[in-house]
């Protein structure tokens, strides 16, 4: 009971296709949809599931589209009674929930979610069933969610290998601004300085620079959408980082020693990050 | 001829001990010195070489001390005729060379160097013979260097597995400001924001944040010394990054779209970094 036996994944990008592959590996019947026929074909070729048969309601629909489209897709699916329960996987939660409310979506059958997993490569070809293994998967249920919807979505998370975390949507958005969204912009700002560098200069780059800028390789359009959906929390952290860098630059020019205290705060902050329980490969 | 058969490594930290291990593996007789008896003992226990016998001049002395001590150590070694030739491994080059000149060091026997390798852990226990394998090793010979000294130091680089790059000291310092020193401060500034975060927040951190902040785990005192030795070039890059972040924050707050152009510049800059020829583990 309340175990998802049939799931529709709508949006067969990296995350959607990985969800589909993980569920298929656990024997769940998966149907797939994407507005891009090529992405849909690639996901089917990967064995992620069959093409969506709209007349046939599923237990659970997983909405794996960019943040700004979540509410609209939810409204459309609910209007056609595509599923008994619904979740999404967008990296921001406050705005999609507000938009769902504004569009008159049914919040009883909807449990917003966000698996904390990703890669700098995107699309169905980068997907794999182990992407969520041991990684936090945040659910942000509104007060309206039914026990059935909650149970169904929790079961889905567990079948994907995710580690369940339940948070208030605003708390989630502030947290991911700090640990994911702002770091993405900071990495991009550093990587942007390299754009017009001489080959000799870039030839000196070591593993440190590669690791530090890796996330900046992500899709700019998808990330602009994510950041827009979490604008004020991200902007706050960016301003704090910019302030520290400006002070550091002034301190270096004045041969002051405030740079050491920033480096010490940095080493301390770095040491606060807990070890990964299991590494997504 | 001009092959280093006996080498003194002074400073048995990560880099010095790794040089010693790499040379020992190629049959070079290595002597070791460190002002810290414990670091010296650990390096000897690792099999990095024997204790320095000061009365016995070696072919080459490798000065592996923090940047601000390079010139002083060089002057002292030259005064006691410890070696025929000298090099160092400091991450900055203009200031140590200027200081060596001011201290009246012999620039004929000295070829300044910088192996582009490192780890976020330090000390002789983190050292390994393969640290420099395939990595660039920059030499910044002044106009005074003898052919003998140049040949000796180049041979040493090749025996350590380094990829020889010869650059003007000022060009080197500007390049490493961009690919190494500024990224270190930027990673530290991001990591510093995490210092007082709730456990729930940090529990959401993924591989992206870990990679992006890894270099911030480096020794703050050593890094403050490195940065002070390359202050103006580093400060220039930090100001540019801070400016981009401030603009990005304002753009997010105004729901403008200038964030996309920063992300695009970042993804482009990231793509400009050439692949590592061989990965130092």
Short mmCIF file of N, CA and C in Angstrom, two decimals, chain B residues 23-135:
data_model
loop_
_atom_site.label_atom_id
_atom_site.label_comp_id
_atom_site.label_asym_id
_atom_site.label_seq_id
_atom_site.Cartn_x
_atom_site.Cartn_y
_atom_site.Cartn_z
N UNK B 23 63.82 12.11 -6.24
CA UNK B 23 65.24 12.00 -6.62
C UNK B 23 65.84 10.69 -6.11
N UNK B 24 65.50 10.31 -4.89
CA UNK B 24 65.98 9.03 -4.35
C UNK B 24 65.56 7.87 -5.25
N UNK B 25 64.31 7.95 -5.75
CA UNK B 25 63.81 6.87 -6.61
C UNK B 25 64.61 6.77 -7.90
N UNK B 26 65.30 7.87 -8.26
CA UNK B 26 66.14 7.87 -9.46
C UNK B 26 67.61 7.70 -9.11
N UNK B 27 67.89 7.29 -7.86
CA UNK B 27 69.26 6.96 -7.49
C UNK B 27 70.13 8.13 -7.07
N UNK B 28 69.54 9.31 -6.88
CA UNK B 28 70.32 10.47 -6.45
C UNK B 28 70.56 10.39 -4.93
N UNK B 29 71.76 10.74 -4.48
CA UNK B 29 72.05 10.79 -3.05
C UNK B 29 71.45 12.07 -2.47
N UNK B 30 70.53 11.93 -1.52
CA UNK B 30 69.83 13.10 -0.99
C UNK B 30 70.16 13.31 0.48
N UNK B 31 70.49 14.54 0.83
CA UNK B 31 70.65 14.93 2.23
C UNK B 31 69.51 15.87 2.59
N UNK B 32 69.12 15.84 3.85
CA UNK B 32 67.93 16.58 4.27
C UNK B 32 68.24 17.51 5.43
N UNK B 33 67.57 18.69 5.43
CA UNK B 33 67.66 19.56 6.60
C UNK B 33 66.30 20.23 6.81
N UNK B 34 65.95 20.41 8.09
CA UNK B 34 64.79 21.23 8.43
C UNK B 34 65.04 21.81 9.81
N UNK B 35 64.59 23.04 10.03
CA UNK B 35 64.77 23.64 11.37
C UNK B 35 63.88 22.94 12.39
N UNK B 36 62.85 22.25 11.90
CA UNK B 36 61.96 21.49 12.79
C UNK B 36 62.45 20.03 12.84
N UNK B 37 63.02 19.60 13.97
CA UNK B 37 63.59 18.25 14.06
C UNK B 37 62.56 17.15 13.77
N UNK B 38 61.30 17.40 14.13
CA UNK B 38 60.25 16.41 13.93
C UNK B 38 59.97 16.22 12.42
N UNK B 39 59.89 17.34 11.69
CA UNK B 39 59.68 17.25 10.23
C UNK B 39 60.86 16.51 9.58
N UNK B 40 62.06 16.79 10.07
CA UNK B 40 63.25 16.14 9.53
C UNK B 40 63.20 14.63 9.79
N UNK B 41 62.85 14.27 11.02
CA UNK B 41 62.78 12.87 11.38
C UNK B 41 61.74 12.13 10.53
N UNK B 42 60.57 12.75 10.37
CA UNK B 42 59.50 12.11 9.57
C UNK B 42 59.96 11.88 8.13
N UNK B 43 60.63 12.89 7.57
CA UNK B 43 61.11 12.76 6.18
C UNK B 43 62.15 11.63 6.08
N UNK B 44 63.05 11.56 7.06
CA UNK B 44 64.05 10.48 7.04
C UNK B 44 63.36 9.12 7.18
N UNK B 45 62.37 9.06 8.07
CA UNK B 45 61.64 7.80 8.26
C UNK B 45 60.91 7.36 6.98
N UNK B 46 60.52 8.36 6.18
CA UNK B 46 59.87 8.03 4.90
C UNK B 46 60.89 7.53 3.87
N UNK B 47 62.16 7.58 4.21
CA UNK B 47 63.20 7.14 3.26
C UNK B 47 63.58 8.23 2.28
N UNK B 48 63.36 9.51 2.67
CA UNK B 48 63.62 10.61 1.74
C UNK B 48 65.10 10.96 1.65
N UNK B 49 65.91 10.47 2.57
CA UNK B 49 67.35 10.77 2.49
C UNK B 49 68.00 10.72 3.86
N UNK B 50 69.29 11.10 3.88
CA UNK B 50 70.05 11.11 5.13
C UNK B 50 70.13 12.53 5.67
N UNK B 51 70.57 12.64 6.90
CA UNK B 51 70.69 13.97 7.50
C UNK B 51 71.83 14.73 6.82
N UNK B 52 71.65 16.01 6.68
CA UNK B 52 72.63 16.89 6.05
C UNK B 52 73.98 16.81 6.78
N UNK B 53 75.07 16.66 5.98
CA UNK B 53 76.43 16.73 6.54
C UNK B 53 77.05 18.00 5.98
N UNK B 54 76.92 19.12 6.75
CA UNK B 54 77.25 20.45 6.23
C UNK B 54 78.65 20.60 5.65
N UNK B 55 79.62 19.90 6.10
CA UNK B 55 80.97 20.11 5.58
C UNK B 55 81.19 19.61 4.16
N UNK B 56 80.21 18.92 3.61
CA UNK B 56 80.38 18.14 2.38
C UNK B 56 79.55 18.77 1.25
N UNK B 57 80.12 19.61 0.42
CA UNK B 57 79.32 20.32 -0.60
C UNK B 57 78.62 19.36 -1.56
N UNK B 58 77.36 19.67 -1.88
CA UNK B 58 76.59 18.84 -2.81
C UNK B 58 76.54 19.53 -4.18
N UNK B 59 76.06 18.78 -5.18
CA UNK B 59 75.92 19.38 -6.51
C UNK B 59 74.84 20.46 -6.52
N UNK B 60 73.72 20.15 -5.87
CA UNK B 60 72.55 21.04 -5.97
C UNK B 60 71.84 21.13 -4.63
N UNK B 61 71.50 22.36 -4.22
CA UNK B 61 70.68 22.55 -3.03
C UNK B 61 69.29 23.01 -3.47
N UNK B 62 68.26 22.30 -2.98
CA UNK B 62 66.86 22.66 -3.28
C UNK B 62 66.28 23.32 -2.03
N UNK B 63 65.95 24.60 -2.17
CA UNK B 63 65.45 25.38 -1.03
C UNK B 63 63.92 25.30 -1.03
N UNK B 64 63.40 24.53 -0.08
CA UNK B 64 61.94 24.27 -0.06
C UNK B 64 61.34 24.85 1.21
N UNK B 65 61.47 26.17 1.32
CA UNK B 65 60.97 26.88 2.50
C UNK B 65 59.93 27.90 2.05
N UNK B 66 59.15 28.47 2.98
CA UNK B 66 58.14 29.47 2.58
C UNK B 66 58.80 30.64 1.84
N UNK B 67 58.04 31.29 0.93
CA UNK B 67 58.59 32.33 0.06
C UNK B 67 59.42 33.38 0.79
N UNK B 68 58.99 33.84 1.95
CA UNK B 68 59.69 34.98 2.57
C UNK B 68 61.05 34.57 3.13
N UNK B 69 61.32 33.25 3.23
CA UNK B 69 62.61 32.81 3.77
C UNK B 69 63.60 32.39 2.69
N UNK B 70 63.17 32.34 1.43
CA UNK B 70 64.02 31.78 0.37
C UNK B 70 65.36 32.51 0.27
N UNK B 71 65.33 33.84 0.17
CA UNK B 71 66.56 34.59 -0.06
C UNK B 71 67.53 34.44 1.11
N UNK B 72 66.99 34.48 2.31
CA UNK B 72 67.82 34.37 3.50
C UNK B 72 68.51 33.00 3.55
N UNK B 73 67.75 31.94 3.27
CA UNK B 73 68.33 30.59 3.29
C UNK B 73 69.37 30.45 2.17
N UNK B 74 69.07 31.01 1.00
CA UNK B 74 70.02 30.97 -0.12
C UNK B 74 71.33 31.65 0.28
N UNK B 75 71.21 32.82 0.89
CA UNK B 75 72.41 33.57 1.28
C UNK B 75 73.24 32.76 2.27
N UNK B 76 72.58 32.14 3.22
CA UNK B 76 73.28 31.37 4.24
C UNK B 76 73.99 30.16 3.62
N UNK B 77 73.27 29.43 2.74
CA UNK B 77 73.87 28.25 2.10
C UNK B 77 75.05 28.64 1.23
N UNK B 78 74.88 29.74 0.48
CA UNK B 78 75.99 30.17 -0.40
C UNK B 78 77.20 30.60 0.41
N UNK B 79 76.96 31.27 1.55
CA UNK B 79 78.06 31.74 2.40
C UNK B 79 78.91 30.56 2.89
N UNK B 80 78.24 29.41 3.09
CA UNK B 80 78.99 28.24 3.59
C UNK B 80 79.36 27.29 2.45
N UNK B 81 79.18 27.73 1.22
CA UNK B 81 79.49 26.91 0.04
C UNK B 81 78.89 25.51 0.16
N UNK B 82 77.61 25.47 0.46
CA UNK B 82 76.94 24.18 0.69
C UNK B 82 76.75 23.40 -0.61
N UNK B 83 76.67 24.11 -1.76
CA UNK B 83 76.38 23.42 -3.02
C UNK B 83 77.02 24.17 -4.18
N UNK B 84 77.13 23.48 -5.33
CA UNK B 84 77.61 24.16 -6.54
C UNK B 84 76.49 24.99 -7.17
N UNK B 85 75.25 24.45 -7.11
CA UNK B 85 74.12 25.15 -7.71
C UNK B 85 72.94 25.16 -6.74
N UNK B 86 72.00 26.10 -7.01
CA UNK B 86 70.88 26.29 -6.09
C UNK B 86 69.58 26.49 -6.87
N UNK B 87 68.50 26.00 -6.29
CA UNK B 87 67.18 26.36 -6.81
C UNK B 87 66.23 26.45 -5.64
N UNK B 88 65.01 26.93 -5.88
CA UNK B 88 63.99 26.95 -4.82
C UNK B 88 62.68 26.49 -5.44
N UNK B 89 61.66 26.34 -4.61
CA UNK B 89 60.37 25.82 -5.11
C UNK B 89 59.21 26.72 -4.69
N UNK B 90 59.51 27.97 -4.36
CA UNK B 90 58.46 28.85 -3.83
C UNK B 90 57.45 29.24 -4.92
N UNK B 91 56.21 29.46 -4.49
CA UNK B 91 55.09 29.73 -5.40
C UNK B 91 55.12 31.13 -6.00
N UNK B 92 56.00 31.99 -5.51
CA UNK B 92 56.16 33.32 -6.09
C UNK B 92 57.63 33.49 -6.43
N UNK B 93 57.91 34.33 -7.41
CA UNK B 93 59.29 34.40 -7.89
C UNK B 93 59.89 35.80 -7.87
N UNK B 94 59.12 36.84 -8.18
CA UNK B 94 59.70 38.19 -8.28
C UNK B 94 60.30 38.63 -6.95
N UNK B 95 59.55 38.51 -5.86
CA UNK B 95 60.02 39.00 -4.57
C UNK B 95 61.24 38.22 -4.06
N UNK B 96 61.24 36.88 -4.06
CA UNK B 96 62.45 36.17 -3.61
C UNK B 96 63.69 36.54 -4.43
N UNK B 97 63.53 36.71 -5.75
CA UNK B 97 64.68 37.08 -6.58
C UNK B 97 65.19 38.47 -6.19
N UNK B 98 64.26 39.39 -5.98
CA UNK B 98 64.65 40.74 -5.59
C UNK B 98 65.37 40.71 -4.24
N UNK B 99 64.83 39.93 -3.31
CA UNK B 99 65.44 39.85 -1.98
C UNK B 99 66.83 39.20 -2.06
N UNK B 100 66.96 38.19 -2.92
CA UNK B 100 68.27 37.52 -3.08
C UNK B 100 69.31 38.53 -3.58
N UNK B 101 68.87 39.36 -4.53
CA UNK B 101 69.75 40.40 -5.07
C UNK B 101 70.16 41.37 -3.95
N UNK B 102 69.16 41.78 -3.16
CA UNK B 102 69.42 42.74 -2.08
C UNK B 102 70.37 42.17 -1.03
N UNK B 103 70.28 40.84 -0.79
CA UNK B 103 71.16 40.22 0.20
C UNK B 103 72.53 39.88 -0.39
N UNK B 104 72.75 40.26 -1.64
CA UNK B 104 74.05 40.01 -2.25
C UNK B 104 74.30 38.55 -2.63
N UNK B 105 73.23 37.79 -2.84
CA UNK B 105 73.40 36.39 -3.23
C UNK B 105 74.06 36.30 -4.60
N UNK B 106 74.71 35.18 -4.86
CA UNK B 106 75.30 34.91 -6.17
C UNK B 106 74.20 34.40 -7.11
N UNK B 107 73.88 35.19 -8.11
CA UNK B 107 72.79 34.80 -9.02
C UNK B 107 73.27 33.89 -10.15
N UNK B 108 74.57 33.68 -10.23
CA UNK B 108 75.14 32.82 -11.28
C UNK B 108 74.80 31.34 -11.01
N UNK B 109 74.82 30.98 -9.72
CA UNK B 109 74.61 29.57 -9.37
C UNK B 109 73.16 29.27 -8.98
N UNK B 110 72.27 30.28 -9.11
CA UNK B 110 70.90 30.15 -8.61
C UNK B 110 69.89 30.21 -9.76
N UNK B 111 69.05 29.18 -9.86
CA UNK B 111 67.95 29.18 -10.85
C UNK B 111 66.63 29.02 -10.10
N UNK B 112 65.86 30.12 -9.96
CA UNK B 112 64.59 30.07 -9.23
C UNK B 112 63.59 29.14 -9.93
N UNK B 113 62.81 28.39 -9.14
CA UNK B 113 61.85 27.45 -9.74
C UNK B 113 60.55 27.37 -8.97
N UNK B 114 59.54 26.76 -9.60
CA UNK B 114 58.25 26.55 -8.95
C UNK B 114 57.53 25.36 -9.58
N UNK B 115 57.53 24.22 -8.90
CA UNK B 115 56.76 23.09 -9.40
C UNK B 115 55.27 23.32 -9.15
N UNK B 116 54.44 23.19 -10.19
CA UNK B 116 53.00 23.46 -10.07
C UNK B 116 52.30 22.20 -9.57
N UNK B 117 52.56 21.88 -8.33
CA UNK B 117 51.94 20.68 -7.75
C UNK B 117 51.75 20.95 -6.28
N UNK B 118 50.78 20.33 -5.72
CA UNK B 118 50.54 20.53 -4.30
C UNK B 118 49.34 19.71 -3.88
N UNK B 119 49.06 19.76 -2.62
CA UNK B 119 47.89 19.10 -2.09
C UNK B 119 47.34 20.00 -1.01
N UNK B 120 46.11 19.74 -0.57
CA UNK B 120 45.59 20.58 0.51
C UNK B 120 46.12 20.12 1.85
N UNK B 121 46.72 18.93 1.90
CA UNK B 121 47.40 18.49 3.11
C UNK B 121 48.87 18.86 2.99
N UNK B 122 49.52 19.10 4.12
CA UNK B 122 50.91 19.53 4.08
C UNK B 122 51.77 18.63 4.94
N UNK B 123 53.07 18.87 4.92
CA UNK B 123 54.00 18.12 5.75
C UNK B 123 54.55 16.89 5.05
N UNK B 124 55.65 16.33 5.62
CA UNK B 124 56.36 15.21 4.99
C UNK B 124 55.50 13.95 4.84
N UNK B 125 54.50 13.78 5.69
CA UNK B 125 53.68 12.56 5.59
C UNK B 125 52.80 12.56 4.35
N UNK B 126 52.49 13.77 3.83
CA UNK B 126 51.65 13.86 2.62
C UNK B 126 52.49 13.73 1.35
N UNK B 127 53.80 13.74 1.50
CA UNK B 127 54.69 13.74 0.33
C UNK B 127 54.65 12.41 -0.42
N UNK B 128 54.87 12.46 -1.73
CA UNK B 128 55.11 11.22 -2.48
C UNK B 128 55.90 11.50 -3.74
N UNK B 129 56.62 10.48 -4.17
CA UNK B 129 57.58 10.62 -5.27
C UNK B 129 56.91 11.02 -6.58
N UNK B 130 55.62 10.72 -6.73
CA UNK B 130 54.94 10.99 -8.00
C UNK B 130 54.24 12.35 -8.05
N UNK B 131 54.46 13.19 -7.05
CA UNK B 131 53.71 14.45 -6.95
C UNK B 131 53.87 15.34 -8.18
N UNK B 132 55.05 15.29 -8.80
CA UNK B 132 55.34 16.22 -9.90
C UNK B 132 55.14 15.60 -11.28
N UNK B 133 54.74 14.34 -11.27
CA UNK B 133 54.67 13.58 -12.51
C UNK B 133 53.75 14.24 -13.55
N UNK B 134 54.34 14.71 -14.65
CA UNK B 134 53.56 15.31 -15.73
C UNK B 134 53.11 16.73 -15.45
N UNK B 135 53.41 17.25 -14.26
CA UNK B 135 52.97 18.60 -13.89
C UNK B 135 53.99 19.63 -14.38
#
